[in-house]
Amino acid sequence: MQLEKITSKENAKLKAAAKLLQSKKERKAAGAFVAEGKRLCLDAFYSGQKPLRIFVTEGLMEQEATQQELAPLLQAAPECYLIPDALAHRLSDTQSPQGLFCVFEILDNSCRLATIKKNRLVILPSLQDPGNIGTIIRTCEAFGVDMVLMSDDCPDLYAPKTLRATMGGIFRLPVQRCSDLKEEILSRPTFFEHYDRDSLPITELDFAQPSAIVIGNEGSGLTDSIIEACTAPMIIPMAGRAESLNAAVAATVAVWEMCRPRG
C-alpha cells in the first residue's frame, strides 16, 4: 500500500492530530480523537470504528509482519500517512511512542443506548483519576456490565491516559455522561461502598434483579445527595487492616460480585 509521506512537523494534518491529542476542547470541536498503538487501534477497528486518518512511523512499517497485521486497518482509512520515527512524539504523550496513530470519530452510543437492557449498571460520580476511569471501564466490559454512567465532571473519555487504561473496552461498552445521576440511581436498587455498622456485605446483596453500583470520588467519596438517593450502603469484607481500597480495585471486586453467575 502506498502511503503519503510527511516529513515536516509543521504539516497541517500532523498539527491538527496533535491538537486532538492535547486538548479536550479540540476533540469536542472536531468530534474526533486520537488512539495510539496497534492494540488500541485494531481493537477500535475490529469493534466497528472506521479510522478517519492514520499516521504510522517508518520504523513500524519496516516490519513485514506488522504490514500484514495493519493492512485491513490501512485499507479502511481514507487518509494514511507515513512519518519519520522522530515525529512520533508529536502524536504521543508517552516517552516511547508506539508508532501507530489513528484518528476516529467520537463514539456515538445512541443506537446501543436505545436497545440495551440496563440490568447491571456502574455509576461514577465525580471520579478524577483518568487511569481509574479507564480501568473501571475495562473491568465493566470484561465482566458483562450493560452500561457505565459518568457525571459531567469526570475526566474526558478520550484523553490518552483514559483511553490506554480502557484497553479497548471503551469501544465495546456503552458509556454515557449524565448531568443528573440521581434519576438513574432512583430507578433501581443501587448500592454504594461505605464502612458502617449498617452496611451489608456485598456477598449478601440481591444482584439477580436489575441493579447498580456507585463508585465514589477517590478522595472525597460521595455527596450527601447521591448517598440519599441510593438504596443501601455495602461493604467489601476484608481480612487485612486496610481502611479502604483504590477506586478501581473496589470497582473490580464489586462488579465481579454483581455480574457473577448465580445458580
PDB file of N, CA and C in Angstrom, residues 104-157:
ATOM      1  N   PHE A 104     -10.152   8.789  15.080  1.00  0.00           N
ATOM      2  CA  PHE A 104     -11.501   8.224  14.999  1.00  0.00           C
ATOM      3  C   PHE A 104     -12.528   9.284  15.374  1.00  0.00           C
ATOM      4  N   GLU A 105     -13.746   9.105  14.896  1.00  0.00           N
ATOM      5  CA  GLU A 105     -14.842   9.953  15.332  1.00  0.00           C
ATOM      6  C   GLU A 105     -15.195   9.634  16.777  1.00  0.00           C
ATOM      7  N   ILE A 106     -15.615  10.668  17.530  1.00  0.00           N
ATOM      8  CA  ILE A 106     -16.126  10.460  18.876  1.00  0.00           C
ATOM      9  C   ILE A 106     -17.236   9.414  18.813  1.00  0.00           C
ATOM     10  N   LEU A 107     -17.246   8.484  19.738  1.00  0.00           N
ATOM     11  CA  LEU A 107     -18.191   7.374  19.704  1.00  0.00           C
ATOM     12  C   LEU A 107     -19.627   7.850  19.882  1.00  0.00           C
ATOM     13  N   ASP A 108     -20.501   7.306  19.074  1.00  0.00           N
ATOM     14  CA  ASP A 108     -21.928   7.602  19.176  1.00  0.00           C
ATOM     15  C   ASP A 108     -22.627   6.365  19.726  1.00  0.00           C
ATOM     16  N   ASN A 109     -23.016   6.427  21.012  1.00  0.00           N
ATOM     17  CA  ASN A 109     -23.644   5.285  21.661  1.00  0.00           C
ATOM     18  C   ASN A 109     -25.169   5.303  21.573  1.00  0.00           C
ATOM     19  N   SER A 110     -25.735   6.253  20.837  1.00  0.00           N
ATOM     20  CA  SER A 110     -27.192   6.437  20.875  1.00  0.00           C
ATOM     21  C   SER A 110     -27.956   5.180  20.445  1.00  0.00           C
ATOM     22  N   CYS A 111     -27.459   4.491  19.416  1.00  0.00           N
ATOM     23  CA  CYS A 111     -28.149   3.283  18.965  1.00  0.00           C
ATOM     24  C   CYS A 111     -28.107   2.192  20.029  1.00  0.00           C
ATOM     25  N   ARG A 112     -26.937   1.990  20.624  1.00  0.00           N
ATOM     26  CA  ARG A 112     -26.827   0.957  21.647  1.00  0.00           C
ATOM     27  C   ARG A 112     -27.622   1.321  22.892  1.00  0.00           C
ATOM     28  N   LEU A 113     -27.620   2.601  23.259  1.00  0.00           N
ATOM     29  CA  LEU A 113     -28.320   3.021  24.470  1.00  0.00           C
ATOM     30  C   LEU A 113     -29.820   2.808  24.346  1.00  0.00           C
ATOM     31  N   ALA A 114     -30.328   2.844  23.122  1.00  0.00           N
ATOM     32  CA  ALA A 114     -31.762   2.680  22.915  1.00  0.00           C
ATOM     33  C   ALA A 114     -32.199   1.225  23.004  1.00  0.00           C
ATOM     34  N   THR A 115     -31.244   0.284  22.936  1.00  0.00           N
ATOM     35  CA  THR A 115     -31.619  -1.127  22.881  1.00  0.00           C
ATOM     36  C   THR A 115     -31.106  -1.961  24.056  1.00  0.00           C
ATOM     37  N   ILE A 116     -30.114  -1.484  24.801  1.00  0.00           N
ATOM     38  CA  ILE A 116     -29.566  -2.304  25.884  1.00  0.00           C
ATOM     39  C   ILE A 116     -30.560  -2.428  27.026  1.00  0.00           C
ATOM     40  N   LYS A 117     -30.459  -3.517  27.773  1.00  0.00           N
ATOM     41  CA  LYS A 117     -31.406  -3.806  28.852  1.00  0.00           C
ATOM     42  C   LYS A 117     -31.136  -2.991  30.118  1.00  0.00           C
ATOM     43  N   LYS A 118     -29.875  -2.604  30.327  1.00  0.00           N
ATOM     44  CA  LYS A 118     -29.505  -1.815  31.509  1.00  0.00           C
ATOM     45  C   LYS A 118     -29.847  -2.538  32.813  1.00  0.00           C
ATOM     46  N   ASN A 119     -29.609  -3.855  32.830  1.00  0.00           N
ATOM     47  CA  ASN A 119     -29.843  -4.627  34.052  1.00  0.00           C
ATOM     48  C   ASN A 119     -28.742  -4.429  35.082  1.00  0.00           C
ATOM     49  N   ARG A 120     -27.518  -4.184  34.597  1.00  0.00           N
ATOM     50  CA  ARG A 120     -26.379  -4.031  35.501  1.00  0.00           C
ATOM     51  C   ARG A 120     -25.616  -2.763  35.127  1.00  0.00           C
ATOM     52  N   LEU A 121     -25.674  -1.793  36.001  1.00  0.00           N
ATOM     53  CA  LEU A 121     -25.037  -0.503  35.743  1.00  0.00           C
ATOM     54  C   LEU A 121     -23.935  -0.239  36.750  1.00  0.00           C
ATOM     55  N   VAL A 122     -22.939   0.512  36.312  1.00  0.00           N
ATOM     56  CA  VAL A 122     -21.942   1.086  37.217  1.00  0.00           C
ATOM     57  C   VAL A 122     -22.005   2.596  37.042  1.00  0.00           C
ATOM     58  N   ILE A 123     -22.106   3.299  38.164  1.00  0.00           N
ATOM     59  CA  ILE A 123     -22.302   4.748  38.158  1.00  0.00           C
ATOM     60  C   ILE A 123     -21.099   5.421  38.806  1.00  0.00           C
ATOM     61  N   LEU A 124     -20.540   6.409  38.116  1.00  0.00           N
ATOM     62  CA  LEU A 124     -19.297   7.052  38.559  1.00  0.00           C
ATOM     63  C   LEU A 124     -19.522   8.545  38.764  1.00  0.00           C
ATOM     64  N   PRO A 125     -19.809   8.961  39.992  1.00  0.00           N
ATOM     65  CA  PRO A 125     -19.980  10.399  40.246  1.00  0.00           C
ATOM     66  C   PRO A 125     -18.651  11.060  40.619  1.00  0.00           C
ATOM     67  N   SER A 126     -18.210  11.983  39.804  1.00  0.00           N
ATOM     68  CA  SER A 126     -17.093  12.876  40.126  1.00  0.00           C
ATOM     69  C   SER A 126     -15.765  12.172  40.374  1.00  0.00           C
ATOM     70  N   LEU A 127     -15.512  11.031  39.726  1.00  0.00           N
ATOM     71  CA  LEU A 127     -14.174  10.461  39.791  1.00  0.00           C
ATOM     72  C   LEU A 127     -13.206  11.401  39.086  1.00  0.00           C
ATOM     73  N   GLN A 128     -11.955  11.423  39.527  1.00  0.00           N
ATOM     74  CA  GLN A 128     -10.996  12.390  38.995  1.00  0.00           C
ATOM     75  C   GLN A 128      -9.793  11.774  38.303  1.00  0.00           C
ATOM     76  N   ASP A 129      -9.485  10.530  38.584  1.00  0.00           N
ATOM     77  CA  ASP A 129      -8.283   9.927  38.026  1.00  0.00           C
ATOM     78  C   ASP A 129      -8.590   9.240  36.693  1.00  0.00           C
ATOM     79  N   PRO A 130      -7.983   9.691  35.586  1.00  0.00           N
ATOM     80  CA  PRO A 130      -8.261   9.084  34.279  1.00  0.00           C
ATOM     81  C   PRO A 130      -7.934   7.592  34.241  1.00  0.00           C
ATOM     82  N   GLY A 131      -6.856   7.200  34.929  1.00  0.00           N
ATOM     83  CA  GLY A 131      -6.485   5.790  34.964  1.00  0.00           C
ATOM     84  C   GLY A 131      -7.547   4.942  35.629  1.00  0.00           C
ATOM     85  N   ASN A 132      -8.121   5.441  36.720  1.00  0.00           N
ATOM     86  CA  ASN A 132      -9.197   4.712  37.392  1.00  0.00           C
ATOM     87  C   ASN A 132     -10.420   4.581  36.497  1.00  0.00           C
ATOM     88  N   ILE A 133     -10.785   5.693  35.837  1.00  0.00           N
ATOM     89  CA  ILE A 133     -11.934   5.656  34.927  1.00  0.00           C
ATOM     90  C   ILE A 133     -11.720   4.595  33.851  1.00  0.00           C
ATOM     91  N   GLY A 134     -10.548   4.619  33.227  1.00  0.00           N
ATOM     92  CA  GLY A 134     -10.272   3.663  32.158  1.00  0.00           C
ATOM     93  C   GLY A 134     -10.269   2.231  32.643  1.00  0.00           C
ATOM     94  N   THR A 135      -9.659   1.988  33.806  1.00  0.00           N
ATOM     95  CA  THR A 135      -9.599   0.631  34.363  1.00  0.00           C
ATOM     96  C   THR A 135     -10.987   0.125  34.707  1.00  0.00           C
ATOM     97  N   ILE A 136     -11.830   0.994  35.257  1.00  0.00           N
ATOM     98  CA  ILE A 136     -13.197   0.591  35.600  1.00  0.00           C
ATOM     99  C   ILE A 136     -13.974   0.235  34.335  1.00  0.00           C
ATOM    100  N   ILE A 137     -13.821   1.020  33.274  1.00  0.00           N
ATOM    101  CA  ILE A 137     -14.491   0.700  32.012  1.00  0.00           C
ATOM    102  C   ILE A 137     -14.008  -0.643  31.474  1.00  0.00           C
ATOM    103  N   ARG A 138     -12.702  -0.877  31.536  1.00  0.00           N
ATOM    104  CA  ARG A 138     -12.144  -2.154  31.084  1.00  0.00           C
ATOM    105  C   ARG A 138     -12.737  -3.309  31.885  1.00  0.00           C
ATOM    106  N   THR A 139     -12.826  -3.153  33.199  1.00  0.00           N
ATOM    107  CA  THR A 139     -13.365  -4.191  34.070  1.00  0.00           C
ATOM    108  C   THR A 139     -14.840  -4.443  33.784  1.00  0.00           C
ATOM    109  N   CYS A 140     -15.594  -3.364  33.637  1.00  0.00           N
ATOM    110  CA  CYS A 140     -17.034  -3.496  33.379  1.00  0.00           C
ATOM    111  C   CYS A 140     -17.295  -4.230  32.072  1.00  0.00           C
ATOM    112  N   GLU A 141     -16.522  -3.916  31.047  1.00  0.00           N
ATOM    113  CA  GLU A 141     -16.699  -4.593  29.760  1.00  0.00           C
ATOM    114  C   GLU A 141     -16.329  -6.070  29.873  1.00  0.00           C
ATOM    115  N   ALA A 142     -15.282  -6.369  30.635  1.00  0.00           N
ATOM    116  CA  ALA A 142     -14.820  -7.747  30.775  1.00  0.00           C
ATOM    117  C   ALA A 142     -15.831  -8.626  31.493  1.00  0.00           C
ATOM    118  N   PHE A 143     -16.508  -8.088  32.505  1.00  0.00           N
ATOM    119  CA  PHE A 143     -17.403  -8.903  33.326  1.00  0.00           C
ATOM    120  C   PHE A 143     -18.863  -8.847  32.888  1.00  0.00           C
ATOM    121  N   GLY A 144     -19.205  -7.979  31.948  1.00  0.00           N
ATOM    122  CA  GLY A 144     -20.553  -8.003  31.402  1.00  0.00           C
ATOM    123  C   GLY A 144     -21.509  -6.964  31.927  1.00  0.00           C
ATOM    124  N   VAL A 145     -20.991  -5.854  32.453  1.00  0.00           N
ATOM    125  CA  VAL A 145     -21.854  -4.734  32.828  1.00  0.00           C
ATOM    126  C   VAL A 145     -22.531  -4.206  31.561  1.00  0.00           C
ATOM    127  N   ASP A 146     -23.783  -3.792  31.674  1.00  0.00           N
ATOM    128  CA  ASP A 146     -24.516  -3.332  30.497  1.00  0.00           C
ATOM    129  C   ASP A 146     -24.154  -1.908  30.097  1.00  0.00           C
ATOM    130  N   MET A 147     -23.757  -1.085  31.083  1.00  0.00           N
ATOM    131  CA  MET A 147     -23.540   0.325  30.774  1.00  0.00           C
ATOM    132  C   MET A 147     -22.832   1.010  31.939  1.00  0.00           C
ATOM    133  N   VAL A 148     -22.013   1.997  31.633  1.00  0.00           N
ATOM    134  CA  VAL A 148     -21.386   2.849  32.648  1.00  0.00           C
ATOM    135  C   VAL A 148     -21.940   4.260  32.492  1.00  0.00           C
ATOM    136  N   LEU A 149     -22.341   4.849  33.612  1.00  0.00           N
ATOM    137  CA  LEU A 149     -22.800   6.231  33.636  1.00  0.00           C
ATOM    138  C   LEU A 149     -21.784   7.075  34.388  1.00  0.00           C
ATOM    139  N   MET A 150     -21.425   8.219  33.832  1.00  0.00           N
ATOM    140  CA  MET A 150     -20.449   9.118  34.445  1.00  0.00           C
ATOM    141  C   MET A 150     -21.056  10.498  34.618  1.00  0.00           C
ATOM    142  N   SER A 151     -20.699  11.162  35.700  1.00  0.00           N
ATOM    143  CA  SER A 151     -21.116  12.558  35.849  1.00  0.00           C
ATOM    144  C   SER A 151     -20.310  13.439  34.905  1.00  0.00           C
ATOM    145  N   ASP A 152     -20.821  14.625  34.632  1.00  0.00           N
ATOM    146  CA  ASP A 152     -20.186  15.520  33.664  1.00  0.00           C
ATOM    147  C   ASP A 152     -18.788  15.967  34.078  1.00  0.00           C
ATOM    148  N   ASP A 153     -18.492  15.931  35.376  1.00  0.00           N
ATOM    149  CA  ASP A 153     -17.191  16.415  35.835  1.00  0.00           C
ATOM    150  C   ASP A 153     -16.123  15.325  35.893  1.00  0.00           C
ATOM    151  N   CYS A 154     -16.420  14.127  35.411  1.00  0.00           N
ATOM    152  CA  CYS A 154     -15.401  13.083  35.316  1.00  0.00           C
ATOM    153  C   CYS A 154     -14.426  13.418  34.185  1.00  0.00           C
ATOM    154  N   PRO A 155     -13.225  12.827  34.189  1.00  0.00           N
ATOM    155  CA  PRO A 155     -12.248  13.096  33.130  1.00  0.00           C
ATOM    156  C   PRO A 155     -12.765  12.746  31.740  1.00  0.00           C
ATOM    157  N   ASP A 156     -12.163  13.375  30.748  1.00  0.00           N
ATOM    158  CA  ASP A 156     -12.516  13.146  29.349  1.00  0.00           C
ATOM    159  C   ASP A 156     -12.210  11.698  28.973  1.00  0.00           C
ATOM    160  N   LEU A 157     -13.191  11.027  28.404  1.00  0.00           N
ATOM    161  CA  LEU A 157     -13.006   9.636  27.982  1.00  0.00           C
ATOM    162  C   LEU A 157     -11.910   9.482  26.938  1.00  0.00           C
TER     163      LEU A 157
END
